XYZ file of C-alpha atoms in Angstrom:
490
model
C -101.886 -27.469 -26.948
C -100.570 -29.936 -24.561
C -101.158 -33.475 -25.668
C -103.089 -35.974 -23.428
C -101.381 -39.221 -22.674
C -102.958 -42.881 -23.097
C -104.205 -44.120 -19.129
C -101.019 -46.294 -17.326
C -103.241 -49.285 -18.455
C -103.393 -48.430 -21.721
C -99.883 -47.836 -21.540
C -98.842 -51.413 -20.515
C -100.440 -53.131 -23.024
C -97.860 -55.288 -24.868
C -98.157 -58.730 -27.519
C -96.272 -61.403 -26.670
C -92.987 -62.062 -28.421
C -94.105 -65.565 -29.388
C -97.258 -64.580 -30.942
C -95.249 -61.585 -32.845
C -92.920 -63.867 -34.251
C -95.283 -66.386 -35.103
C -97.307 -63.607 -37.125
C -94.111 -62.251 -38.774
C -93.483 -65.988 -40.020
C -96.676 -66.083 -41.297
C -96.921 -63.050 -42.918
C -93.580 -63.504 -44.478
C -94.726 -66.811 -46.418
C -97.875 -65.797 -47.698
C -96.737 -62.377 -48.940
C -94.350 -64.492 -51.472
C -91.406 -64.217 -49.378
C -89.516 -66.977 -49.583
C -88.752 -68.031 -45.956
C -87.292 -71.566 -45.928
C -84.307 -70.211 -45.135
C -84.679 -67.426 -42.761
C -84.966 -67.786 -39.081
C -87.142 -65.484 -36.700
C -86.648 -64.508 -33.507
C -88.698 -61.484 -31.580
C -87.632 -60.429 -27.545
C -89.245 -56.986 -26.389
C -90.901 -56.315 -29.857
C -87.662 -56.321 -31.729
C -88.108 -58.571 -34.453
C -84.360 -60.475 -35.973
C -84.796 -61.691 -39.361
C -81.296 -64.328 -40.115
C -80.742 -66.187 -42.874
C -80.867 -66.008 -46.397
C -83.119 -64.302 -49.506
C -82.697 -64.684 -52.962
C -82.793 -60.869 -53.720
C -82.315 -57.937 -52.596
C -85.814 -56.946 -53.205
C -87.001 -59.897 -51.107
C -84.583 -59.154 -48.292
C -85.980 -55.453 -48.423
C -89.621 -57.011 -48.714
C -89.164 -59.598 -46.090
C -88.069 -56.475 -43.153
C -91.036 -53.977 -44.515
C -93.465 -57.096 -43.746
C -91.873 -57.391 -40.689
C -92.151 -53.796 -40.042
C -96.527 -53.456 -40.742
C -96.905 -56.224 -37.982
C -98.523 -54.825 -34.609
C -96.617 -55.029 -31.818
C -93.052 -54.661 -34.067
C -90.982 -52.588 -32.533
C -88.209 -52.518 -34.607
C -86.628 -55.315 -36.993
C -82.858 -56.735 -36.884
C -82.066 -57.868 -40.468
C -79.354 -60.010 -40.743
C -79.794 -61.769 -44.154
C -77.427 -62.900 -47.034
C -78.830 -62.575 -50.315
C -77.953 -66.197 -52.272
C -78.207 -66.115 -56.239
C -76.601 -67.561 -58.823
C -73.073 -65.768 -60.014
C -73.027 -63.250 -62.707
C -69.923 -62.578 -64.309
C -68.853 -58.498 -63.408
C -69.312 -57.154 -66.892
C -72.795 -58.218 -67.458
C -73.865 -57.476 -63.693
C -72.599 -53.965 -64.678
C -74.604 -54.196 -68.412
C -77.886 -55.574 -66.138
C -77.003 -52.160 -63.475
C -76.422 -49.666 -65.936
C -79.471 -50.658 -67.625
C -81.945 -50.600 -65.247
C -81.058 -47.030 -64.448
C -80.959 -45.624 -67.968
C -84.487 -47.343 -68.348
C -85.796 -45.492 -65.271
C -87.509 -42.398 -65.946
C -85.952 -40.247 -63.317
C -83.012 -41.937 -62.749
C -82.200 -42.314 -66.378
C -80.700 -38.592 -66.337
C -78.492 -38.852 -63.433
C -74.719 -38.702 -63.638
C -74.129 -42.094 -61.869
C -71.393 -45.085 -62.433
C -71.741 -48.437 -62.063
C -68.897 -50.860 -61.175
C -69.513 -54.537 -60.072
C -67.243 -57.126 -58.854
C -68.613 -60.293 -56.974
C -71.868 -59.302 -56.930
C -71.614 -56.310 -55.322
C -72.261 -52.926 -57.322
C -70.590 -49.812 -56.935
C -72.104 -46.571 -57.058
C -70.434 -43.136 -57.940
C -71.649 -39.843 -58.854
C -73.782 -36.851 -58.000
C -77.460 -36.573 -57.586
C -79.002 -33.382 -56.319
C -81.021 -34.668 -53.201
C -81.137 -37.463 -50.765
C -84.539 -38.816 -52.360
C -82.701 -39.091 -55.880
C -80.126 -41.537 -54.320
C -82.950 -43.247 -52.640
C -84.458 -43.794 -56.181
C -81.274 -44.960 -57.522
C -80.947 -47.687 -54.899
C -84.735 -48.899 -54.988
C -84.005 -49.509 -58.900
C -81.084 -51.767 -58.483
C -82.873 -53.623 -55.689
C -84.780 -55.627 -58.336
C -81.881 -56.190 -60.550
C -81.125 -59.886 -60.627
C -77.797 -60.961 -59.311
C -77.101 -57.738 -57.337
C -76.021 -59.226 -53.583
C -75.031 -55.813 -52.410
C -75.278 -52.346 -53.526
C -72.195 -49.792 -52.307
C -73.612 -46.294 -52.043
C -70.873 -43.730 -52.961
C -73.324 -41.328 -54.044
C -72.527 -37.578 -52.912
C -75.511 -35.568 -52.713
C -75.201 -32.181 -53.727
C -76.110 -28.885 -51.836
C -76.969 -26.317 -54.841
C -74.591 -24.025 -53.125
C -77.294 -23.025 -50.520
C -76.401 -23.622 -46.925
C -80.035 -24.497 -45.265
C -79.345 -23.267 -41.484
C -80.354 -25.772 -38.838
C -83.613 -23.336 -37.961
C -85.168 -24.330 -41.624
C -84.113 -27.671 -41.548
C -86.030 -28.371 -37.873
C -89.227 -26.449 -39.319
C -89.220 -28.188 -42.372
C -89.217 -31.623 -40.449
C -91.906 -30.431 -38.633
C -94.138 -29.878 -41.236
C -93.409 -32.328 -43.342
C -94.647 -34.864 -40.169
C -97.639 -33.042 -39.687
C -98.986 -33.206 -42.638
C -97.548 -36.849 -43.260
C -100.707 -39.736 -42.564
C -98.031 -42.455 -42.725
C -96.537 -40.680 -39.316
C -99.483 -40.479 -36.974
C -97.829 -39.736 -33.762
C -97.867 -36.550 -32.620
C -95.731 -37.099 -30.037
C -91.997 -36.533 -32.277
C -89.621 -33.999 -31.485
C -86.934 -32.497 -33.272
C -83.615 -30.380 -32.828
C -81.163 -29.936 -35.192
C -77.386 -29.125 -34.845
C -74.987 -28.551 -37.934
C -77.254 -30.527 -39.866
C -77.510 -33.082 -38.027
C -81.242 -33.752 -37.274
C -82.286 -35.451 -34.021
C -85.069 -36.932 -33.250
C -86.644 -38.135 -30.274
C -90.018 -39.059 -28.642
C -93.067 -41.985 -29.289
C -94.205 -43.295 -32.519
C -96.852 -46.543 -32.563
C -94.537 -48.436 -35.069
C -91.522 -49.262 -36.685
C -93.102 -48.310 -40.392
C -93.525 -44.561 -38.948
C -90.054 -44.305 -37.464
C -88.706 -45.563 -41.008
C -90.872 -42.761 -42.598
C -89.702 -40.287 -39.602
C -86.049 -40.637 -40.589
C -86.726 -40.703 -43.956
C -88.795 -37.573 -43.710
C -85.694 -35.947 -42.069
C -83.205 -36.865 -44.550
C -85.503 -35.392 -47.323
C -85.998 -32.039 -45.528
C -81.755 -31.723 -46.029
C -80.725 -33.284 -43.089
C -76.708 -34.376 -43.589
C -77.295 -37.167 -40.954
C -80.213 -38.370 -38.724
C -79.866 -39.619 -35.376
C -83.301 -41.133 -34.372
C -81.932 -43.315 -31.285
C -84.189 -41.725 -29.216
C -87.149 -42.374 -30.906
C -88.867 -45.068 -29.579
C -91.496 -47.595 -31.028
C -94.390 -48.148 -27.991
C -97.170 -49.737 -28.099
C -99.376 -47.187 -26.379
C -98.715 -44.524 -28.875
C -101.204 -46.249 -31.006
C -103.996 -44.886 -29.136
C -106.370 -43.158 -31.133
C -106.739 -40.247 -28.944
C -103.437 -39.133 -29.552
C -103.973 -38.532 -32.906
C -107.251 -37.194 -33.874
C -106.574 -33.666 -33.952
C -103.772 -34.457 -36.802
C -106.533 -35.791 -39.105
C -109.387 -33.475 -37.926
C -110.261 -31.370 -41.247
C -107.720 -28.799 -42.596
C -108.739 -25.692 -44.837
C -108.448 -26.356 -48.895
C -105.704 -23.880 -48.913
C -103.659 -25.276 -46.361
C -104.216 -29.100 -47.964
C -103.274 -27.805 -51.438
C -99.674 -26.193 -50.703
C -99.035 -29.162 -48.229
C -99.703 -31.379 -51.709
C -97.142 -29.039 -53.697
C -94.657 -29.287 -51.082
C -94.691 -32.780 -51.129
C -94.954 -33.283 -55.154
C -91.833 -30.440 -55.011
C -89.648 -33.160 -53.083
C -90.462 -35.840 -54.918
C -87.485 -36.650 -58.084
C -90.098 -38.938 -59.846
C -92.725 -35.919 -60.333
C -90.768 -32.318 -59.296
C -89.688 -31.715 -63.365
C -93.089 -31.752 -64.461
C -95.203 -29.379 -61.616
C -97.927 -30.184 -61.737
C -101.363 -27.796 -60.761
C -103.081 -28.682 -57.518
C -106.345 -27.238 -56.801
C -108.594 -28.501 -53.722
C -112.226 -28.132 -53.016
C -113.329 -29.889 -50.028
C -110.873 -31.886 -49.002
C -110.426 -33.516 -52.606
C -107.290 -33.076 -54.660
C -107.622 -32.148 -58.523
C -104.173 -32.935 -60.431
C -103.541 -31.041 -63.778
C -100.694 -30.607 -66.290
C -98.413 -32.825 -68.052
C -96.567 -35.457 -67.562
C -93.710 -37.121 -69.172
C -94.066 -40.832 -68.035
C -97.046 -42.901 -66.254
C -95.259 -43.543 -63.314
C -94.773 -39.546 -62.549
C -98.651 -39.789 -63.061
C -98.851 -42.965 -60.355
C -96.600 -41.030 -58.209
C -98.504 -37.652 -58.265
C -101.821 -39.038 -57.125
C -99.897 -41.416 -53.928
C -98.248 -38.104 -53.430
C -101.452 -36.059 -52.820
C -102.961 -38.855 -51.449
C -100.519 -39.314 -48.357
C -101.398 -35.649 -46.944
C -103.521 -35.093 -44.307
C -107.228 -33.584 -44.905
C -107.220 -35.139 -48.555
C -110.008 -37.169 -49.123
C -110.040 -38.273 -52.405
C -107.958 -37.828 -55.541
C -109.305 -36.952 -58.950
C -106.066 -37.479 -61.236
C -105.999 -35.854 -64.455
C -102.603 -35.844 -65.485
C -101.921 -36.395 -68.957
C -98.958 -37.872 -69.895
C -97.001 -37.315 -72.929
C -93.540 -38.520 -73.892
C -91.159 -35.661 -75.083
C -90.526 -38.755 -78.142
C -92.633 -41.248 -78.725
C -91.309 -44.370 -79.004
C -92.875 -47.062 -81.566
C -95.439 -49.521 -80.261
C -93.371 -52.323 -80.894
C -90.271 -51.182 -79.140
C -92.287 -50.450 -76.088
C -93.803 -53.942 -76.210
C -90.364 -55.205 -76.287
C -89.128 -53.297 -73.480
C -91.820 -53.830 -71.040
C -91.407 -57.629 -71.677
C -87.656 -57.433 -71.198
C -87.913 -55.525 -67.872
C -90.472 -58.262 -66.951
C -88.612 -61.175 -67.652
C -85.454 -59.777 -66.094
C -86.851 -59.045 -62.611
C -86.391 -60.630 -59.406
C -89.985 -61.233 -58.429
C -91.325 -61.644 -61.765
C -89.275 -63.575 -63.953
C -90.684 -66.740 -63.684
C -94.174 -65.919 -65.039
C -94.872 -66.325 -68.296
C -96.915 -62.762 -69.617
C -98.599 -61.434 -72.280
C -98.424 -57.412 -73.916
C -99.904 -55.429 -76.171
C -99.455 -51.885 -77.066
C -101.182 -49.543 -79.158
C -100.299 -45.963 -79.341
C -98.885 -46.128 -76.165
C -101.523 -48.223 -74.651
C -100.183 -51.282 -72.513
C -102.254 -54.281 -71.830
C -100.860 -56.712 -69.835
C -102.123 -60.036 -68.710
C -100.597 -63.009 -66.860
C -101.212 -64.871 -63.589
C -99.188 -64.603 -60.375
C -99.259 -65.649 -56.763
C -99.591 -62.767 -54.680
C -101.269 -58.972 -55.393
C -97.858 -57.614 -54.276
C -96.340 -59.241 -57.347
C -99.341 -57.810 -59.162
C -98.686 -54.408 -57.793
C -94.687 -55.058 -59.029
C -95.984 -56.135 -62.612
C -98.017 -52.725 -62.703
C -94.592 -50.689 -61.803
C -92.343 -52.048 -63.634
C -95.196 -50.736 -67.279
C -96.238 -47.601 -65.534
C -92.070 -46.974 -65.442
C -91.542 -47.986 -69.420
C -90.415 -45.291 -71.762
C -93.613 -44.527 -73.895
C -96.380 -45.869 -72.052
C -99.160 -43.317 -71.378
C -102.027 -45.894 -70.480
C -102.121 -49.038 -68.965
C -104.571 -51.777 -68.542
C -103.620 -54.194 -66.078
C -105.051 -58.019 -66.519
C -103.164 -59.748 -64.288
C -104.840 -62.333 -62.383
C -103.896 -63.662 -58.513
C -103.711 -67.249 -58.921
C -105.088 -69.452 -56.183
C -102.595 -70.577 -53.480
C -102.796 -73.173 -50.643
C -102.743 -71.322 -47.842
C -104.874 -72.393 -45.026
C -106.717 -70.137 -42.412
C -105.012 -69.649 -39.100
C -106.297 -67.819 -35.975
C -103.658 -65.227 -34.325
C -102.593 -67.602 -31.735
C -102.236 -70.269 -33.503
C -100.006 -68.595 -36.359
C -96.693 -70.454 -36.507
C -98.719 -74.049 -36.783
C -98.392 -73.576 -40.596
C -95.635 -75.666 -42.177
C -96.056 -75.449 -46.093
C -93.062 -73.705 -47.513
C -94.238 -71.538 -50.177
C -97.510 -70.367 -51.565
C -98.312 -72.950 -55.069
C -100.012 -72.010 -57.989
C -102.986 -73.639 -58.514
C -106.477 -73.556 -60.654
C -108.689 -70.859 -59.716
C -110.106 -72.328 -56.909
C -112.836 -70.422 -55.042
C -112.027 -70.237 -51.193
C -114.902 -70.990 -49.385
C -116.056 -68.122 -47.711
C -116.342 -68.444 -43.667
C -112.322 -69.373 -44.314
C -112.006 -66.280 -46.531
C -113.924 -64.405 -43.463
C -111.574 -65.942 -40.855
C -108.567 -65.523 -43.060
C -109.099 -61.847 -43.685
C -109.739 -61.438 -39.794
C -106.786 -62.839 -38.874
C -104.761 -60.535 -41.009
C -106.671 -56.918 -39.561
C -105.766 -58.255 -35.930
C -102.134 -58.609 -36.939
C -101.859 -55.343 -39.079
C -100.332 -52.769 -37.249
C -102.141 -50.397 -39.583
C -105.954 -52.066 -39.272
C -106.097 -53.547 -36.084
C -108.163 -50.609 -34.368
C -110.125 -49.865 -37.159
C -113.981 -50.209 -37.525
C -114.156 -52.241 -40.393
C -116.768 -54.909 -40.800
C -116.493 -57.647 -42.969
C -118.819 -59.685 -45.486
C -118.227 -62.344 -47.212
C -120.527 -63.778 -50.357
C -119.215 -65.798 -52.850
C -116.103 -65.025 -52.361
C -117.351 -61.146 -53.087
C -115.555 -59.267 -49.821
C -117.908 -56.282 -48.541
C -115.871 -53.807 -46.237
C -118.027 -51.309 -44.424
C -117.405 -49.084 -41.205
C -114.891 -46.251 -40.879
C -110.836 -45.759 -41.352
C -109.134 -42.867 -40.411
C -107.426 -42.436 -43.781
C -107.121 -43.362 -47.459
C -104.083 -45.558 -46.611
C -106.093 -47.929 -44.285
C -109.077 -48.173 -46.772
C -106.749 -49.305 -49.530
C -105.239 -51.318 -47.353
C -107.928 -53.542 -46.429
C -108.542 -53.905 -49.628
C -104.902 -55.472 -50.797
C -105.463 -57.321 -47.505
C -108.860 -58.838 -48.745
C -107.174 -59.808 -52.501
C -104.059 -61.489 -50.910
C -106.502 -63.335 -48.921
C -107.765 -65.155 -51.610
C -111.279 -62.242 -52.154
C -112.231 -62.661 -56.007
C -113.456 -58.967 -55.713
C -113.679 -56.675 -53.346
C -116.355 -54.029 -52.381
C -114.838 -50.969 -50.661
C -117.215 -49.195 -48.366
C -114.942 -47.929 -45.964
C -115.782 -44.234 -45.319
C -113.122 -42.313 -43.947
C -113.363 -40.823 -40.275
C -113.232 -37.288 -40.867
C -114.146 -36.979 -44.482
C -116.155 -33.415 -44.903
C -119.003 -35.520 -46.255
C -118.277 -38.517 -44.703
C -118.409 -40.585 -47.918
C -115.866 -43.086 -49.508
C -112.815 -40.774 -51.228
C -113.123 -40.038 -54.715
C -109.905 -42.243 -55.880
């Protein structure tokens, strides 16, 4: 079926550079980046980020805020990570570590080496995603100013010909919500995949490529794949999200669980009944659990989750060792080690409890338990403390001058500012801004009604409403195409 094009008008529709960059500034400070020493430029959409982070984590943070911005086209980072010196053996200790108290990564064959910061990888993993795990662990270790991937990813001795590779691509996109353009094509040549075409956003060429690279490409060349404005239009992709059969939905789910290192040991059952994905097995660690449901939930035609994983360590650890760890891995990450928090386990049941200053960092907190050896259960207490940000219409972003969201006492924002906050967010949200989503705002209670297309928007307003300052959200979003047309199920 040919696909209809967005009118010339439509087409021509672009945000001014100043107004991108002065929501990307924005953004970047009250997400809990710290940003006093980064400069931002934008010209045509592309976004350069210069300067300097104090992790790796935040300099990987700082460009995927950049990236969910509307009218990003792309994003330039050219940052130095600045933290304090670590002598090489005990960077190497902190690297080695983290990995063996990862539950995936924990059983791969890799070496660590450090020397000035930088750390030295060597080794075999089996796929691309493995490596990708490998690197996203060491991105929160503190002191680590550069990571040097010498990974080699092995090929299992079967030679996937460029035919499977393209088709895999291809269906891995379709059934991808984070990639809603339809308008990506794909050839591939001695394993080298190309791609070219029109995606709405810099997020969905990241997750293009990276889509690519887990279908076995050996290299992808996505320079002509462009980022346009006009390939947001919703026309363009409604038939992607118009209802699929149960069949169809459930072996896109096991296809994508299959690719996934964090969850592929443990295979778990799918089964789907109208449009809602049932989870069953077992599990050896709660993040494989997290990872599952996100998993199934990023396919198209699922609308709701019901996760019933259980999850059962192949040897339980002792409550007090697991306490011990989860407050070690706390107090030695990048985001998180300067809160003060408080666990408790029982029989493998984590309660945590603390304040922090943004839900990201809450979100972070969450991880870093769900990945602990031994935890099956967690309850998460954290609170979002209070901060002193200030409402700002679109235009007017870059007028803010404070340096860094503070702490305060739980101080209810007042709620027209909550309102106007939380508006000003959707209209900058590459990911929201043409959604029907009506807000209400009563003692500081957020009510979200309307329609989304998918899951990923109607959780996303939600973060959206908590970062704003929302002491509790109420998530009516339905989603567009739902079978029933009622709120999903997870």
């Amino acid at each position: 079926m040919m696909t209809t094009l967005p009118s010339s008008e439509a087409r021509e529709e672009r945000l001014a550079d100043a107004d991108i960059m002065a929501a990307v500034e924005l953004l970047l400070l009250k997400k809990g980046v710290c940003s006093s020493l980064l400069h931002t430029q934008c010209q045509a959409g592309i976004v350069e980020l210069v300067g300097f982070t104090d992790s790796l984590l935040s300099r990987e943070r700082a460009v995927a805020i950049a990236k969910a911005v509307r009218g990003v086209r792309g994003v330039i980072a050219d940052i130095g990570i600045r933290t304090p010196d670590v002598p090489d053996a005990e960077l190497k200790q902190r690297a080695e570590q983290a990995l063996q108290l990862d539950p995936a990564a924990g059983d791969y064959p890799v070496q660590c080496y450090a020397h000035n910061g930088h750390v030295r990888l060597e080794g075999t993993v089996k796929t691309w995603a493995e490596s990708q795990l490998v690197l996203r662990v060491l991105t929160g270790v503190p002191g680590v100013r550069q990571v040097d991937n010498h990974l080699t990813v092995q090929d299992g001795g079967v030679k996937i010909s460029d035919e499977d590779i393209t088709k895999q691509v291809r269906e891995l996109l379709a059934w991808d919500i984070r990639v809603k353009s339809p308008l990506v094509d794909i050839r591939t040549e001695q394993g080298v995949v190309h791609l070219s075409g029109t995606v709405g956003t810099a997020a969905e060429h990241e997750q293009a490529v990276a889509t690519a690279h887990m279908a076995g490409a050996r290299r992808v060349d996505a320079r002509d794949l462009v980022v346009s404005y006009w390939a947001l239009d919703k026309e363009l992709r409604r038939q992607k999200f118009a209802p699929k059969a149960d069949e169809a939905v459930a072996e896109a789910v096991r296809d994508t669980l299959r690719l996934d290192p964090r969850v592929q040991a443990f295979e778990p059952q799918v089964h789907v009944r109208d449009g809602v994905v049932t989870l069953l097995g077992t599990v050896g660690n709660l993040r494989a659990r997290h990872a599952a449901e996100q998993d199934a939930a990023n396919v198209v035609g699922v609308w709701g989750v019901n996760d019933l994983l259980q999850v059962r360590g192949q040897f339980p650890s002792p409550d007090g060792r697991i306490q011990q760890q989860i407050k070690d891995a706390l107090a030695s990450d990048s985001f998180l080690s300067q809160y003060n928090f408080t666990v408790n386990v029982y029989n493998g049941k984590a309660q945590l409890y603390g304040t922090v200053a943004s839900h990201f960092e809450l979100e972070r907190a969450q991880e870093i338990v769900a990945s602990s050896s031994g935890v099956v259960e967690l309850v998460n207490c954290v609170e979002l403390a209070a901060t002193n940000e200030e409402p700002a219409e679109p235009a007017a972003a870059a007028t803010e001058t404070d340096d860094a969201p503070v702490l305060t006492a739980s101080v209810p924002v007042p709620d027209h500012v909550l309102a106007q906050r939380l508006r000003h967010r959707y209209y900058w949200s590459a990911l929201l801004h043409d959604q029907d989503i009506k807000i209400a705002v009563r003692e500081g209670r957020v009510t979200l009604t309307g329609t989304v297309e998918t899951w990923l928007e109607r959780r996303r307003a939600a973060a959206e409403a908590l970062e704003c300052g929302a002491r509790d959200v109420n998530n009516h979003l339905h989603l567009m195409a739902s079978p029933t047309g009622s709120a999903p199920a997870a």
